[in-house]
């Protein structure tokens, strides 16, 4: 595989990272993450609201405008007016969009509430397909299914008209979403799934584990994280985040609010997310306290007058001290219920250019007949103003879709380049892109080192694998090359 010469690069800028970021979105971006807010279309004419939104956040979730009752008020009559307004507002300002939500027992229009059986199943799948298709390429991550598990100790599915169409309704929704928008990350989203010991958390964990094992498309888990006195922030929250991440999915904190907005708890939530490499974003459920669904609890980062609260300062400070390179080691906390299958191929490190360049690491989640590869690009001492990654797929492997990168080619030698929002990486910081392919991804990662040269290492240590990388340079596998431009 060839590394393109530097003459082909257009420009390279020196990134400045010595000064602490002064907004939530900017600081999160320096850490390869987003910081978002739930947004109501009706408030986009509120100047104070929009000022905060545009200044502080780099991700947006429509609070109600993409729900089923909003987008398909009458069967097969779709209305995207308010959702499009939010998407347009966000994307024109470089913010990303989380889609919420395609299939849910709640906020169904009347026509859907009264349906059941195969008619409802078809209507649900049609809704998923139509809405995901409308927003294809504009939504970074979809909450495909929302709140499908029951509260309490049963670990059972929530009873609903959708559940009564058959237990496979969730995977059917995910498959329809993948087909409609192959580039979007597909999330399962729920509340009261923050405490690792809770039956509901364990039930969602088993769902994701099952989906990964059977190749049902799922890319992320959303933890709503509405914390209050009855459902407090749990001390094992980080274990929950890292345990889900160890299944090979991203973890996103999707609807954060905390009763009374205690600065220490907000700080803990941010630190927990930053400690888990695949916790790639946080969204607060609203902008100001007065915008919150729980306004009387004053649970957000800005007061009703738009002033920054102590929790805001705590969040920004926690973001600013977070690692600019996401951790590469496996989770340090051991899940109390260990996965029954070993984790997917551990990440491997492929240093490809000097200290001023960038490096790429690739991890592969392989199943029978296909795989998802996640490539993390970390800028060297000069930062990047654009990047490209070359890699060579194994014979017979064909890419079916990619996200967070432009791509040339589907087979053999493939080149990926940055998209508009992830070309600039400051020194030492990272971004990720990924792709799904048929065939084998084994050629993208180095083989285990031969026994006589392999230092002793614990069973799941990716650090040991990465350390042996140099031993195999020029071996039978291809390394991703990363070049800043
Ligand atoms: O914040 C939303 C509120 O304006 C709506 O009236 C409510 C209707 O169900 O939904 C709220 O958002 C919910 C989100 O969609 C799913 N998780 C719980 C949120 C708070 O209820």
Coordinates of C-alpha atoms and ligand atoms in Angstrom, one line a residue:
X1 CA 0.0 0.0 0.0
X2 CA 1.4 3.4 -0.9
X3 CA 1.5 6.4 1.3
X4 CA 0.7 9.4 -0.9
X5 CA 3.6 11.9 -1.0
X6 CA 3.3 15.1 0.9
X7 CA 3.4 17.1 -2.4
X8 CA -0.2 15.9 -3.0
X9 CA -1.3 17.6 0.2
X10 CA -2.9 20.9 -0.1
X11 CA -2.1 22.6 3.2
X12 CA -1.1 21.8 6.7
X13 CA -1.9 24.1 9.5
X14 CA -0.3 24.2 12.9
X15 CA -3.0 23.5 15.4
X16 CA -3.0 25.5 18.6
X17 CA -4.2 23.5 21.6
X18 CA -2.4 25.4 24.4
X19 CA -5.5 27.5 25.1
X20 CA -8.4 25.9 26.8
X21 CA -11.6 25.8 24.8
X22 CA -14.2 28.2 25.9
X23 CA -17.4 26.5 24.8
X24 CA -18.8 23.0 25.4
X25 CA -18.9 22.0 21.7
X26 CA -15.3 23.2 21.0
X27 CA -13.9 21.4 24.0
X28 CA -15.8 18.2 23.2
X29 CA -14.6 18.4 19.6
X30 CA -11.0 18.6 20.7
X31 CA -11.6 15.3 22.3
X32 CA -13.1 13.7 19.3
X33 CA -16.6 14.0 20.7
X34 CA -19.7 16.2 20.4
X35 CA -21.7 18.1 23.0
X36 CA -25.3 18.6 22.0
X37 CA -28.7 19.8 23.1
X38 CA -32.3 18.8 22.5
X39 CA -33.8 21.6 20.4
X40 CA -37.5 22.7 19.8
X41 CA -38.3 24.1 16.4
X42 CA -40.6 26.6 18.1
X43 CA -37.7 28.2 19.9
X44 CA -35.6 28.9 16.9
X45 CA -37.1 32.4 16.8
X46 CA -36.0 33.0 20.4
X47 CA -32.8 35.1 20.1
X48 CA -31.5 34.3 23.5
X49 CA -32.0 30.6 23.0
X50 CA -30.4 30.5 19.6
X51 CA -27.5 32.6 20.8
X52 CA -26.6 29.9 23.4
X53 CA -27.4 27.1 21.0
X54 CA -25.1 28.4 18.3
X55 CA -22.3 29.3 20.6
X56 CA -22.1 26.3 22.8
X57 CA -23.3 23.2 21.1
X58 CA -22.1 21.2 18.1
X59 CA -24.9 18.6 18.0
X60 CA -28.6 18.9 18.0
X61 CA -31.4 16.4 18.7
X62 CA -35.0 17.5 17.7
X63 CA -36.9 17.2 21.0
X64 CA -40.2 16.1 19.5
X65 CA -40.1 17.0 15.8
X66 CA -38.9 13.7 14.4
X67 CA -41.2 11.5 16.5
X68 CA -43.8 9.4 14.8
X69 CA -46.8 11.7 15.5
X70 CA -44.9 14.7 14.1
X71 CA -43.5 13.1 10.9
X72 CA -46.5 10.8 9.9
X73 CA -49.6 12.4 11.4
X74 CA -51.8 10.6 8.9
X75 CA -50.8 7.2 7.5
X76 CA -48.5 7.7 4.5
X77 CA -48.7 11.4 4.8
X78 CA -45.3 12.6 6.0
X79 CA -44.6 16.1 7.4
X80 CA -41.0 17.1 7.8
X81 CA -41.5 20.9 8.1
X82 CA -40.3 21.3 11.7
X83 CA -37.7 18.6 11.7
X84 CA -36.2 20.1 8.5
X85 CA -36.1 23.5 10.1
X86 CA -34.0 22.1 13.0
X87 CA -31.8 20.0 10.6
X88 CA -31.2 23.0 8.4
X89 CA -30.4 25.3 11.3
X90 CA -27.9 22.8 12.7
X91 CA -26.2 21.7 9.5
X92 CA -25.8 25.2 8.1
X93 CA -23.8 25.9 11.3
X94 CA -21.7 22.8 11.2
X95 CA -23.6 21.1 14.0
X96 CA -24.4 17.4 13.7
X97 CA -27.9 16.0 14.1
X98 CA -29.1 13.0 16.2
X99 CA -32.3 11.6 15.0
X100 CA -35.0 10.8 17.6
X101 CA -36.8 8.5 17.2
X102 CA -38.0 6.1 14.5
X103 CA -39.9 3.4 16.5
X104 CA -41.4 4.0 19.9
X105 CA -44.5 2.9 21.9
X106 CA -45.2 6.6 22.8
X107 CA -46.1 9.6 20.8
X108 CA -47.7 7.5 18.1
X109 CA -50.3 9.2 16.0
X110 CA -53.9 8.0 16.5
X111 CA -53.9 5.9 13.4
X112 CA -50.9 3.9 14.6
X113 CA -52.1 3.5 18.2
X114 CA -55.2 1.6 16.9
X115 CA -53.2 -0.8 14.7
X116 CA -51.9 -4.2 15.5
X117 CA -50.4 -7.3 14.0
X118 CA -49.0 -7.5 10.6
X119 CA -50.6 -4.2 9.6
X120 CA -48.8 -2.4 12.4
X121 CA -45.5 -4.2 11.6
X122 CA -45.7 -3.1 8.0
X123 CA -46.7 0.4 9.0
X124 CA -43.8 0.7 11.4
X125 CA -41.3 -0.6 8.9
X126 CA -42.7 1.8 6.3
X127 CA -42.3 4.7 8.7
X128 CA -38.7 3.8 9.5
X129 CA -37.9 3.5 5.9
X130 CA -39.6 6.7 4.8
X131 CA -38.2 8.9 7.6
X132 CA -34.7 7.5 7.5
X133 CA -34.7 7.9 3.7
X134 CA -35.8 11.5 3.9
X135 CA -33.0 12.4 6.3
X136 CA -30.4 10.1 4.6
X137 CA -27.0 11.7 4.9
X138 CA -28.1 14.4 7.3
X139 CA -28.4 12.5 10.5
X140 CA -25.3 11.1 12.1
X141 CA -27.0 8.8 14.5
X142 CA -30.6 7.6 14.8
X143 CA -32.4 6.4 17.9
X144 CA -34.0 3.6 15.9
X145 CA -35.9 2.2 18.8
X146 CA -36.7 4.0 22.0
X147 CA -37.6 2.6 25.4
X148 CA -38.5 -0.9 24.5
X149 CA -37.8 -2.5 27.9
X150 CA -39.9 -2.6 31.0
X151 CA -38.9 -0.9 34.2
X152 CA -38.4 -2.9 37.4
X153 CA -36.7 -6.2 38.0
X154 CA -38.2 -8.4 35.2
X155 CA -35.7 -7.5 32.5
X156 CA -38.6 -8.1 30.1
X157 CA -39.7 -6.2 27.0
X158 CA -42.2 -3.4 27.6
X159 CA -45.7 -4.4 26.6
X160 CA -46.8 -2.3 23.7
X161 CA -48.6 -2.6 20.4
X162 CA -45.2 -2.8 18.7
X163 CA -44.0 -5.6 21.0
X164 CA -47.2 -7.5 20.4
X165 CA -46.3 -7.7 16.6
X166 CA -43.5 -10.1 17.6
X167 CA -40.3 -10.1 19.6
X168 CA -38.3 -9.5 16.4
X169 CA -39.8 -6.0 15.9
X170 CA -36.6 -4.3 17.2
X171 CA -34.2 -6.0 14.9
X172 CA -36.7 -5.6 12.0
X173 CA -36.6 -1.8 12.7
X174 CA -32.8 -1.7 12.8
X175 CA -32.5 -3.6 9.5
X176 CA -35.0 -1.3 7.8
X177 CA -33.1 1.7 9.1
X178 CA -29.7 0.4 7.9
X179 CA -31.2 -0.3 4.4
X180 CA -32.7 3.2 4.3
X181 CA -29.6 5.1 5.5
X182 CA -26.5 2.9 5.5
X183 CA -24.3 5.8 6.7
X184 CA -26.1 6.6 9.9
X185 CA -25.1 5.1 13.2
X186 CA -28.0 3.1 14.5
X187 CA -28.7 3.4 18.3
X188 CA -30.9 1.7 20.8
X189 CA -32.0 4.4 23.3
X190 CA -33.5 4.0 26.8
X191 CA -33.8 5.4 30.3
X192 CA -33.0 3.8 33.7
X193 CA -30.2 1.9 32.0
X194 CA -27.5 3.8 33.8
X195 CA -27.0 1.6 36.8
X196 CA -25.0 -1.5 35.7
X197 CA -26.7 -3.7 38.3
X198 CA -30.3 -2.9 37.2
X199 CA -32.2 -5.6 35.4
X200 CA -33.2 -3.2 32.7
X201 CA -29.6 -2.3 32.0
X202 CA -28.6 -6.0 31.8
X203 CA -31.6 -6.7 29.5
X204 CA -30.4 -4.0 27.1
X205 CA -26.9 -5.3 27.3
X206 CA -28.1 -8.8 26.3
X207 CA -30.0 -7.3 23.4
X208 CA -27.0 -5.5 22.1
X209 CA -24.8 -8.6 22.7
X210 CA -27.2 -10.8 20.8
X211 CA -27.5 -8.3 17.9
X212 CA -23.7 -8.1 17.6
X213 CA -23.4 -11.9 17.7
X214 CA -26.1 -12.4 15.0
X215 CA -25.0 -9.5 12.8
X216 CA -28.1 -7.4 13.3
X217 CA -27.0 -3.9 12.5
X218 CA -26.5 -1.8 15.6
X219 CA -23.8 0.8 16.2
X220 CA -24.6 2.6 19.4
X221 CA -26.4 2.6 22.7
X222 CA -28.0 5.7 24.0
X223 CA -28.3 6.2 27.8
X224 CA -30.9 8.9 28.4
X225 CA -29.5 9.7 31.8
X226 CA -32.3 11.7 33.4
X227 CA -31.1 11.8 36.9
X228 CA -33.1 12.9 39.9
X229 CA -33.7 11.9 43.5
X230 CA -35.7 8.9 42.5
X231 CA -33.2 7.8 39.9
X232 CA -29.8 9.2 40.9
X233 CA -26.5 9.1 39.1
X234 CA -25.1 5.7 40.0
X235 CA -21.5 5.2 41.1
X236 CA -21.1 2.4 38.6
X237 CA -22.1 4.6 35.7
X238 CA -18.6 4.3 34.1
X239 CA -18.8 0.5 34.3
X240 CA -22.1 0.7 32.4
X241 CA -20.5 2.9 29.7
X242 CA -17.4 0.8 29.4
X243 CA -19.4 -2.5 29.4
X244 CA -21.6 -1.5 26.5
X245 CA -18.6 -0.1 24.7
X246 CA -16.8 -3.5 25.1
X247 CA -19.6 -5.0 23.0
X248 CA -18.2 -3.0 20.1
X249 CA -20.8 -0.2 20.0
X250 CA -20.5 3.5 20.6
X251 CA -22.1 4.8 23.8
X252 CA -23.9 8.2 23.8
X253 CA -25.4 10.1 26.7
X254 CA -28.5 11.2 24.9
X255 CA -30.9 13.2 27.2
X256 CA -28.8 14.3 30.2
X257 CA -30.4 16.4 32.9
X258 CA -29.8 16.3 36.6
X259 CA -32.3 17.5 39.3
X260 CA -30.8 20.7 40.8
X261 CA -27.9 20.6 38.4
X262 CA -25.3 19.7 41.0
X263 CA -21.9 20.7 39.6
X264 CA -20.1 17.6 41.0
X265 CA -22.5 15.2 39.4
X266 CA -22.3 16.9 36.1
X267 CA -18.5 16.8 36.4
X268 CA -18.7 13.0 37.2
X269 CA -20.8 12.3 34.2
X270 CA -18.5 14.1 31.8
X271 CA -15.4 12.5 33.3
X272 CA -17.0 9.0 33.0
X273 CA -17.7 9.6 29.4
X274 CA -14.2 10.9 28.6
X275 CA -12.8 7.8 30.3
X276 CA -14.5 5.5 27.8
X277 CA -13.1 5.8 24.3
X278 CA -16.4 4.9 22.6
X279 CA -18.4 7.3 24.7
X280 CA -18.5 9.8 21.8
X281 CA -21.0 12.4 22.8
X282 CA -23.2 14.0 25.4
X283 CA -26.6 15.7 24.8
X284 CA -28.4 17.7 27.4
X285 CA -32.2 17.5 27.2
X286 CA -32.8 21.2 26.5
X287 CA -30.7 24.4 26.6
X288 CA -32.0 26.5 29.6
X289 CA -33.9 25.3 32.7
X290 CA -37.0 27.0 31.3
X291 CA -36.7 24.8 28.2
X292 CA -36.6 21.6 30.2
X293 CA -39.4 19.0 30.3
X294 CA -38.7 19.1 34.0
X295 CA -38.3 22.9 34.3
X296 CA -39.2 22.9 38.0
X297 CA -36.1 20.8 38.8
X298 CA -33.7 23.3 37.2
X299 CA -31.7 20.5 35.8
X300 CA -29.7 22.0 32.9
X301 CA -26.6 24.1 32.4
X302 CA -28.1 27.5 31.8
X303 CA -30.7 29.2 33.9
X304 CA -33.9 30.7 32.5
X305 CA -32.1 34.0 31.8
X306 CA -29.5 32.2 29.7
X307 CA -26.8 32.6 32.3
X308 CA -24.2 29.9 32.8
X309 CA -24.7 27.9 36.0
X310 CA -22.0 26.4 38.2
X311 CA -22.8 23.1 36.5
X312 CA -21.8 24.7 33.2
X313 CA -18.4 25.7 34.6
X314 CA -17.9 22.2 36.0
X315 CA -18.8 20.6 32.6
X316 CA -16.5 22.8 30.6
X317 CA -13.6 22.3 33.1
X318 CA -14.1 18.5 33.1
X319 CA -14.1 18.6 29.3
X320 CA -11.0 20.7 29.2
X321 CA -9.0 18.4 31.4
X322 CA -10.1 15.3 29.5
X323 CA -7.7 13.3 27.4
X324 CA -7.3 14.7 23.9
X325 CA -6.5 11.2 22.7
X326 CA -9.2 8.7 23.7
X327 CA -7.9 5.7 25.7
X328 CA -6.8 2.8 23.7
X329 CA -6.7 0.2 26.4
X330 CA -9.7 -2.0 27.2
X331 CA -12.0 -0.9 29.9
X332 CA -10.4 -1.1 33.3
X333 CA -13.6 -2.0 35.1
X334 CA -14.7 -5.6 34.7
X335 CA -18.4 -6.0 34.0
X336 CA -20.1 -8.0 36.7
X337 CA -21.7 -10.0 34.0
X338 CA -18.8 -10.7 31.6
X339 CA -19.7 -11.1 27.9
X340 CA -20.1 -14.8 27.0
X341 CA -18.1 -14.3 23.8
X342 CA -14.7 -12.7 23.7
X343 CA -14.5 -9.1 22.6
X344 CA -14.0 -8.5 18.9
X345 CA -10.5 -8.1 17.4
X346 CA -8.6 -5.7 19.7
X347 CA -7.6 -2.4 18.3
X348 CA -4.2 -2.3 16.7
X349 CA -1.9 0.6 16.2
X350 CA -0.3 1.4 12.9
X351 CA 2.1 4.3 13.2
X352 CA 2.4 5.6 9.6
X353 CA 4.1 8.9 9.6
X354 CA 6.4 11.1 11.7
X355 CA 5.6 13.1 14.8
X356 CA 4.1 15.9 12.7
X357 CA 1.8 13.6 10.7
X358 CA -1.0 11.4 11.9
X359 CA -1.4 7.8 12.9
X360 CA -4.3 5.5 12.2
X361 CA -5.5 2.5 14.3
X362 CA -8.1 0.1 13.1
X363 CA -10.4 -2.3 15.0
X364 CA -12.5 -4.9 13.3
X365 CA -15.7 -6.4 14.4
X366 CA -16.0 -9.5 12.3
X367 CA -19.0 -11.8 11.9
X368 CA -19.7 -14.6 9.5
X369 CA -19.7 -12.9 6.1
X370 CA -19.0 -9.4 7.0
X371 CA -17.4 -6.9 9.3
X372 CA -17.4 -3.3 10.6
X373 CA -14.0 -1.5 10.8
X374 CA -13.5 1.5 12.9
X375 CA -10.5 3.7 12.1
X376 CA -9.2 6.2 14.6
X377 CA -7.0 8.9 13.4
X378 CA -4.7 10.7 15.8
X379 CA -2.9 13.9 14.8
X380 CA 0.8 14.3 15.4
X381 CA 2.5 17.4 16.8
X382 CA 1.4 19.6 13.9
X383 CA -2.3 18.8 13.8
X384 CA -4.1 18.3 10.5
X385 CA -6.2 20.5 8.3
X386 CA -7.4 17.4 6.4
X387 CA -6.3 13.8 6.2
X388 CA -6.4 10.7 4.1
X389 CA -6.1 7.1 5.0
X390 CA -5.2 4.3 2.5
X391 CA -5.8 0.7 3.3
X392 CA -6.0 -2.5 1.4
X393 CA -8.9 -4.9 1.9
X394 CA -8.4 -8.6 1.8
X395 CA -9.4 -10.4 -1.5
X396 CA -13.1 -10.7 -1.8
X397 CA -13.9 -8.0 0.8
X398 CA -16.3 -5.3 -0.5
X399 CA -17.3 -2.1 1.3
X400 CA -21.1 -1.6 1.4
X401 CA -21.1 1.7 3.3
X402 CA -18.9 4.1 5.2
X403 CA -19.4 7.0 7.6
X404 CA -17.6 10.1 8.6
X405 CA -15.3 9.9 5.6
X406 CA -15.3 10.2 1.8
X407 CA -14.2 7.1 0.0
X408 CA -12.8 6.1 -3.3
X409 CA -13.2 2.4 -4.2
X410 CA -15.0 -0.5 -2.6
X411 CA -12.4 -3.3 -2.9
X412 CA -8.6 -3.7 -2.8
X413 CA -6.8 -0.5 -2.2
X414 CA -9.3 2.1 -0.9
X415 CA -8.7 5.7 0.0
X416 CA -10.6 7.6 2.6
X417 CA -10.5 11.4 3.1
X418 CA -12.0 13.6 5.7
X419 CA -15.4 15.1 5.4
X420 CA -16.1 18.8 6.2
X421 CA -16.5 18.4 9.9
X422 CA -13.5 16.2 10.8
X423 CA -10.6 17.3 8.8
X424 CA -9.2 19.6 11.4
X425 CA -7.6 17.6 14.2
X426 CA -5.5 19.5 16.7
X427 CA -2.1 18.0 17.9
X428 CA -2.6 14.8 19.7
X429 CA -6.3 14.7 19.2
X430 CA -8.4 12.1 17.4
X431 CA -11.4 11.5 15.2
X432 CA -13.0 8.3 13.9
X433 CA -14.5 7.0 10.7
X434 CA -15.8 3.6 9.9
X435 CA -17.1 1.3 7.2
X436 CA -19.0 -1.9 6.8
X437 CA -18.0 -4.6 4.3
X438 CA -18.8 -8.0 3.2
X439 CA -16.0 -10.6 3.5
X440 CA -13.1 -10.7 5.9
X441 CA -11.4 -7.8 7.6
X442 CA -8.6 -9.9 8.9
X443 CA -6.1 -8.3 6.6
X444 CA -6.6 -4.9 8.3
X445 CA -5.2 -6.0 11.6
X446 CA -1.8 -7.6 12.3
X447 CA -1.8 -11.3 13.3
X448 CA -1.0 -12.3 16.8
X449 CA 2.8 -12.2 17.4
X450 CA 4.5 -15.6 17.2
X451 CA 4.8 -17.3 20.6
X452 CA 8.6 -17.0 20.8
X453 CA 8.5 -13.2 20.4
X454 CA 5.4 -12.4 22.2
X455 CA 5.8 -10.9 25.7
X456 CA 3.4 -12.4 28.3
X457 CA 0.2 -10.4 28.4
X458 CA -3.2 -10.7 29.9
X459 CA -5.9 -12.3 27.7
X460 CA -7.7 -9.2 26.5
X461 CA -4.8 -6.8 26.3
X462 CA -4.8 -4.8 23.2
X463 CA -1.7 -3.0 24.5
X464 CA 0.3 -6.2 24.1
X465 CA -0.9 -6.6 20.5
X466 CA -0.1 -3.0 19.7
X467 CA 3.3 -3.2 21.2
X468 CA 4.2 -6.1 18.9
X469 CA 3.1 -4.2 15.8
X470 CA 6.5 -3.3 14.6
X471 CA 7.6 -6.9 14.6
X472 CA 5.2 -7.5 11.7
X473 CA 5.8 -4.4 9.6
X474 CA 6.0 -5.6 6.0
X475 CA 4.3 -8.9 6.9
X476 CA 1.2 -10.5 5.3
X477 CA -1.3 -7.9 6.4
X478 CA -1.8 -4.3 5.2
X479 CA -1.5 -1.4 7.6
X480 CA -3.7 1.7 7.2
X481 CA -1.7 4.7 6.2
X482 CA -2.6 8.2 7.5
X483 CA -1.4 11.3 5.8
X484 CA -2.3 14.9 6.9
X485 CA -3.2 17.3 4.2
Ligands
LIG1 O1 -39.0 16.5 26.2 C1 -40.1 15.8 25.5 C2 -41.4 16.5 25.8 O2 -41.4 17.8 25.3 C3 -42.5 15.7 25.3 O3 -43.7 16.2 25.7 C4 -42.4 14.2 25.8 C5 -43.5 13.4 25.2 O4 -43.3 12.1 25.4 O5 -41.1 13.7 25.4 C6 -40.1 14.4 25.9 O6 -38.9 13.8 25.5 C7 -38.7 12.4 26.0 C8 -37.9 11.7 24.9 O7 -38.5 11.8 23.7 C9 -37.6 10.3 25.3 N1 -37.1 10.1 26.6 C10 -37.8 10.9 27.7 C11 -38.0 12.3 27.3 C12 -38.6 13.1 28.4 O8 -39.9 12.7 28.6

